[in-house]
Amino acid sequence: GAGVSQSPSNKVTEKGKDVELRCDPISGHTALYWYRQSLGQGLEFLIYFQGNSAPDKSGLPSDRFSAERTGGSVSTLTIQRTQQEDSAVYLCASSFGYGRGQYEQYFGPGTRLTVT
Amino acid sequence: AQSVSQHNHHVILSEAASLELGCNYSYGGTVNLFWYVQYPGQHLQLLLKYFSGDPLVKGIKGFEAEFIKSKVSFNLRKPSVQWSDTAEYFCAVTLHNTDKLIFGTGTRLQVFP
């Protein structure tokens, strides 16, 4: 079946602009995760959703970052007033269930964000 | 500080050589342990995982890992690597009461024919 999809695959934006990154999880997966992969910081957790609610937002770097999930499916990660340090690959993952940290997470191809 | 450590940043091997990639974590309590792999141009995918029971776990493509509680380690092994194993390998943990993956910094493996 279809895997996790993300759009756009690449995004170049000017410093100060807002961007929206989209994630379509695997159908039927109840949990959705956002991570960021950058040269300086490696792979970092940002936020995750159980259904439409986000019990853990601890990884969001600043209040310029926000995410929502609607209908238990698609999620959007929004970065306001982008800065050059936001340049990274933003990865989305989904899992069939949640709790106890034992469900396999399936990753999407990522969105490469470049802030100029 | 709590962390996941991968001490080998870049490993270069010839085909048929044996592989061992180190992973140590510094979290107390119960943890779940994972190895993920990212082949060039592909998505992150799960190689293997350990939750409990037999500390030697086998994954896809001939990989295995051993959980050693006394050493807080979960090293990845493969007896004979192939060129197609060239990839970046990430060790990760989840704590027992949360689903977020905490990753190590990754090990880049290059295998030459």
Tab-separated table of C-alpha atoms in Angstrom:
chain	number	residue	atom	x	y	z
A	1	GLY	CA	0.000	0.000	0.000
A	2	ALA	CA	0.899	3.654	-0.117
A	3	GLY	CA	3.469	4.897	2.334
A	4	VAL	CA	3.778	8.204	4.137
A	5	SER	CA	3.842	11.068	1.675
A	6	GLN	CA	5.091	14.594	2.181
A	7	SER	CA	4.809	17.747	0.148
A	8	PRO	CA	6.533	19.661	-1.177
A	9	SER	CA	9.658	17.573	-1.590
A	10	ASN	CA	11.767	20.717	-1.772
A	11	LYS	CA	11.026	24.240	-0.622
A	12	VAL	CA	13.226	27.283	-0.990
A	13	THR	CA	12.030	30.353	0.835
A	14	GLU	CA	13.327	33.740	1.785
A	15	LYS	CA	14.163	34.561	5.371
A	16	GLY	CA	11.124	35.974	7.124
A	17	LYS	CA	8.512	34.173	5.026
A	18	ASP	CA	6.068	31.604	6.396
A	19	VAL	CA	6.044	28.015	5.092
A	20	GLU	CA	3.650	25.103	5.392
A	21	LEU	CA	4.776	21.514	5.129
A	22	ARG	CA	2.262	18.730	4.610
A	23	CYS	CA	2.216	15.102	5.672
A	24	ASP	CA	-0.177	12.371	4.586
A	25	PRO	CA	0.208	9.363	6.882
A	26	ILE	CA	-0.470	5.761	6.013
A	27	SER	CA	-4.214	5.172	5.969
A	28	GLY	CA	-5.464	3.917	9.308
A	29	HIS	CA	-2.419	5.042	11.268
A	30	THR	CA	-3.520	6.843	14.402
A	31	ALA	CA	-0.209	8.389	15.454
A	32	LEU	CA	1.793	10.934	13.468
A	33	TYR	CA	5.235	12.343	14.198
A	34	TRP	CA	7.378	15.214	12.952
A	35	TYR	CA	11.172	15.120	13.092
A	36	ARG	CA	13.883	17.368	11.707
A	37	GLN	CA	17.179	16.213	10.215
A	38	SER	CA	19.975	18.731	9.951
A	39	LEU	CA	23.740	18.588	9.685
A	40	GLY	CA	24.365	20.278	12.981
A	41	GLN	CA	21.675	18.654	15.098
A	42	GLY	CA	21.131	15.206	13.603
A	43	LEU	CA	17.616	13.760	13.853
A	44	GLU	CA	15.442	15.659	16.325
A	45	PHE	CA	11.901	15.039	17.492
A	46	LEU	CA	9.554	17.976	17.035
A	47	ILE	CA	5.982	16.958	17.890
A	48	TYR	CA	3.642	14.016	17.720
A	49	PHE	CA	-0.076	13.451	17.490
A	50	GLN	CA	-2.329	10.814	18.953
A	51	GLY	CA	-5.364	11.219	16.767
A	52	ASN	CA	-5.835	14.965	16.475
A	53	SER	CA	-4.290	15.910	19.794
A	54	ALA	CA	-0.626	16.601	20.455
A	55	PRO	CA	0.409	15.335	23.885
A	56	ASP	CA	4.065	16.169	23.347
A	57	LYS	CA	5.195	19.408	21.720
A	58	SER	CA	8.453	19.493	23.606
A	59	GLY	CA	10.631	19.356	20.522
A	60	LEU	CA	9.301	22.454	18.796
A	61	PRO	CA	12.302	24.831	18.717
A	62	SER	CA	10.364	28.070	19.187
A	63	ASP	CA	6.894	29.559	19.063
A	64	ARG	CA	7.427	30.171	15.341
A	65	PHE	CA	6.752	26.461	14.863
A	66	SER	CA	3.269	24.982	15.058
A	67	ALA	CA	1.505	21.902	13.786
A	68	GLU	CA	-1.994	20.657	13.468
A	69	ARG	CA	-3.718	17.488	12.432
A	70	THR	CA	-7.266	17.341	11.255
A	71	GLY	CA	-9.621	14.423	10.799
A	72	GLY	CA	-7.042	12.093	12.278
A	73	SER	CA	-5.199	12.125	8.989
A	74	VAL	CA	-3.273	14.916	7.251
A	75	SER	CA	-0.942	17.088	9.282
A	76	THR	CA	0.567	20.481	8.537
A	77	LEU	CA	3.734	21.855	10.086
A	78	THR	CA	3.911	25.631	9.863
A	79	ILE	CA	7.032	27.701	10.356
A	80	GLN	CA	6.471	31.432	10.661
A	81	ARG	CA	9.083	34.077	9.920
A	82	THR	CA	11.606	31.501	8.753
A	83	GLN	CA	15.242	31.850	9.758
A	84	GLN	CA	18.316	30.375	8.118
A	85	GLU	CA	18.749	27.952	11.015
A	86	ASP	CA	15.388	26.418	10.063
A	87	SER	CA	17.019	24.942	6.944
A	88	ALA	CA	16.770	21.163	7.312
A	89	VAL	CA	14.944	18.089	6.080
A	90	TYR	CA	11.600	17.794	7.844
A	91	LEU	CA	10.513	14.180	8.225
A	92	CYS	CA	7.072	12.879	8.980
A	93	ALA	CA	6.319	9.398	10.295
A	94	SER	CA	3.198	7.518	11.247
A	95	SER	CA	2.405	4.428	13.280
A	96	PHE	CA	-0.599	2.166	13.590
A	97	GLY	CA	-0.961	2.790	17.302
A	98	TYR	CA	0.638	4.579	20.208
A	99	GLY	CA	1.551	4.033	23.808
A	100	ARG	CA	4.530	2.368	25.449
A	101	GLY	CA	6.792	3.450	22.595
A	102	GLN	CA	6.684	0.092	20.816
A	103	TYR	CA	4.892	0.762	17.547
A	104	GLU	CA	7.026	0.877	14.415
A	105	GLN	CA	7.195	4.322	12.881
A	106	TYR	CA	7.085	4.509	9.082
A	107	PHE	CA	8.882	7.491	7.650
A	108	GLY	CA	8.137	9.631	4.639
A	109	PRO	CA	10.684	10.971	2.147
A	110	GLY	CA	10.949	14.341	3.862
A	111	THR	CA	10.685	17.959	2.783
A	112	ARG	CA	14.007	19.703	2.230
A	113	LEU	CA	13.613	23.300	3.393
A	114	THR	CA	16.191	25.877	2.416
A	115	VAL	CA	15.926	29.383	3.835
A	116	THR	CA	17.937	31.951	1.909
B	1	ALA	CA	22.793	14.361	30.169
B	2	GLN	CA	20.353	11.825	28.812
B	3	SER	CA	21.366	10.799	25.315
B	4	VAL	CA	21.931	8.130	22.713
B	5	SER	CA	25.561	7.829	21.653
B	6	GLN	CA	26.977	6.371	18.491
B	7	HIS	CA	30.741	6.608	18.696
B	8	ASN	CA	31.479	5.461	15.159
B	9	HIS	CA	30.685	8.380	12.883
B	10	HIS	CA	32.081	6.953	9.669
B	11	VAL	CA	33.009	3.333	8.997
B	12	ILE	CA	34.643	2.066	5.824
B	13	LEU	CA	34.752	-1.662	5.103
B	14	SER	CA	35.424	-4.027	2.259
B	15	GLU	CA	32.774	-6.502	1.209
B	16	ALA	CA	32.653	-9.664	3.365
B	17	ALA	CA	34.129	-7.873	6.374
B	18	SER	CA	32.303	-8.109	9.673
B	19	LEU	CA	30.486	-5.099	11.059
B	20	GLU	CA	29.790	-3.884	14.550
B	21	LEU	CA	28.336	-0.430	15.200
B	22	GLY	CA	28.213	0.799	18.747
B	23	CYS	CA	25.223	2.341	20.494
B	24	ASN	CA	24.987	3.381	24.133
B	25	TYR	CA	22.184	5.186	25.910
B	26	SER	CA	22.051	7.005	29.192
B	27	TYR	CA	18.383	6.790	30.134
B	28	GLY	CA	17.333	5.110	33.341
B	29	GLY	CA	14.312	2.905	33.569
B	30	THR	CA	12.730	0.905	30.813
B	31	VAL	CA	13.632	1.785	27.252
B	32	ASN	CA	12.734	0.380	23.861
B	33	LEU	CA	15.647	0.135	21.438
B	34	PHE	CA	15.709	0.472	17.669
B	35	TRP	CA	18.082	0.549	14.745
B	36	TYR	CA	16.962	2.451	11.658
B	37	VAL	CA	18.742	2.602	8.317
B	38	GLN	CA	18.692	5.227	5.587
B	39	TYR	CA	19.961	3.995	2.209
B	40	PRO	CA	21.099	6.686	-0.228
B	41	GLY	CA	18.070	8.521	-1.571
B	42	GLN	CA	15.598	6.430	0.413
B	43	HIS	CA	13.410	6.805	3.476
B	44	LEU	CA	14.417	5.881	6.990
B	45	GLN	CA	13.346	2.306	7.618
B	46	LEU	CA	13.381	0.004	10.600
B	47	LEU	CA	16.125	-2.632	10.761
B	48	LEU	CA	15.268	-4.187	14.092
B	49	LYS	CA	13.873	-3.473	17.528
B	50	TYR	CA	14.109	-4.723	21.093
B	51	PHE	CA	11.512	-4.383	23.804
B	52	SER	CA	12.058	-7.308	26.156
B	53	GLY	CA	12.920	-11.002	26.239
B	54	ASP	CA	15.836	-12.541	24.343
B	55	PRO	CA	18.482	-9.796	24.247
B	56	LEU	CA	19.748	-10.960	20.851
B	57	VAL	CA	17.386	-9.752	18.166
B	58	LYS	CA	17.505	-10.417	14.466
B	59	GLY	CA	16.379	-7.966	11.850
B	60	ILE	CA	16.141	-7.665	8.117
B	61	LYS	CA	19.008	-8.248	5.675
B	62	GLY	CA	21.051	-10.380	8.069
B	63	PHE	CA	21.492	-7.740	10.760
B	64	GLU	CA	21.311	-8.509	14.458
B	65	ALA	CA	21.756	-6.528	17.658
B	66	GLU	CA	22.408	-7.448	21.248
B	67	PHE	CA	21.053	-5.618	24.260
B	68	ILE	CA	23.497	-5.662	27.158
B	69	LYS	CA	21.871	-4.019	30.154
B	70	SER	CA	25.036	-3.832	32.236
B	71	LYS	CA	26.759	-1.877	29.481
B	72	VAL	CA	23.621	0.082	28.481
B	73	SER	CA	24.470	-0.898	24.928
B	74	PHE	CA	22.627	-2.103	21.850
B	75	ASN	CA	25.300	-2.762	19.244
B	76	LEU	CA	24.426	-3.643	15.673
B	77	ARG	CA	26.256	-6.492	13.955
B	78	LYS	CA	26.467	-8.230	10.630
B	79	PRO	CA	28.928	-11.065	9.978
B	80	SER	CA	29.575	-10.234	6.327
B	81	VAL	CA	28.682	-6.893	4.777
B	82	GLN	CA	27.750	-6.273	1.169
B	83	TRP	CA	28.150	-3.221	-1.029
B	84	SER	CA	24.370	-2.742	-0.771
B	85	ASP	CA	24.721	-2.152	2.992
B	86	THR	CA	26.227	1.260	2.276
B	87	ALA	CA	23.917	3.587	4.207
B	88	GLU	CA	23.544	5.667	7.326
B	89	TYR	CA	22.565	3.777	10.465
B	90	PHE	CA	20.752	5.328	13.402
B	91	CYS	CA	20.295	3.921	16.864
B	92	ALA	CA	17.205	5.205	18.673
B	93	VAL	CA	15.254	4.734	21.876
B	94	THR	CA	11.785	5.407	23.130
B	95	LEU	CA	11.185	5.710	26.824
B	96	HIS	CA	8.555	3.399	28.230
B	97	ASN	CA	5.877	6.028	28.626
B	98	THR	CA	6.352	7.958	25.382
B	99	ASP	CA	6.340	7.330	21.654
B	100	LYS	CA	8.897	9.876	20.490
B	101	LEU	CA	12.091	8.440	19.047
B	102	ILE	CA	15.354	9.826	20.422
B	103	PHE	CA	18.081	9.261	17.868
B	104	GLY	CA	21.819	8.948	18.028
B	105	THR	CA	23.912	11.018	15.657
B	106	GLY	CA	24.162	8.233	13.100
B	107	THR	CA	26.976	6.187	11.588
B	108	ARG	CA	27.784	6.438	7.937
B	109	LEU	CA	28.842	3.048	6.556
B	110	GLN	CA	30.643	2.750	3.244
B	111	VAL	CA	31.275	-0.709	1.831
B	112	PHE	CA	33.654	-1.092	-1.066
B	113	PRO	CA	33.581	-4.077	-3.434
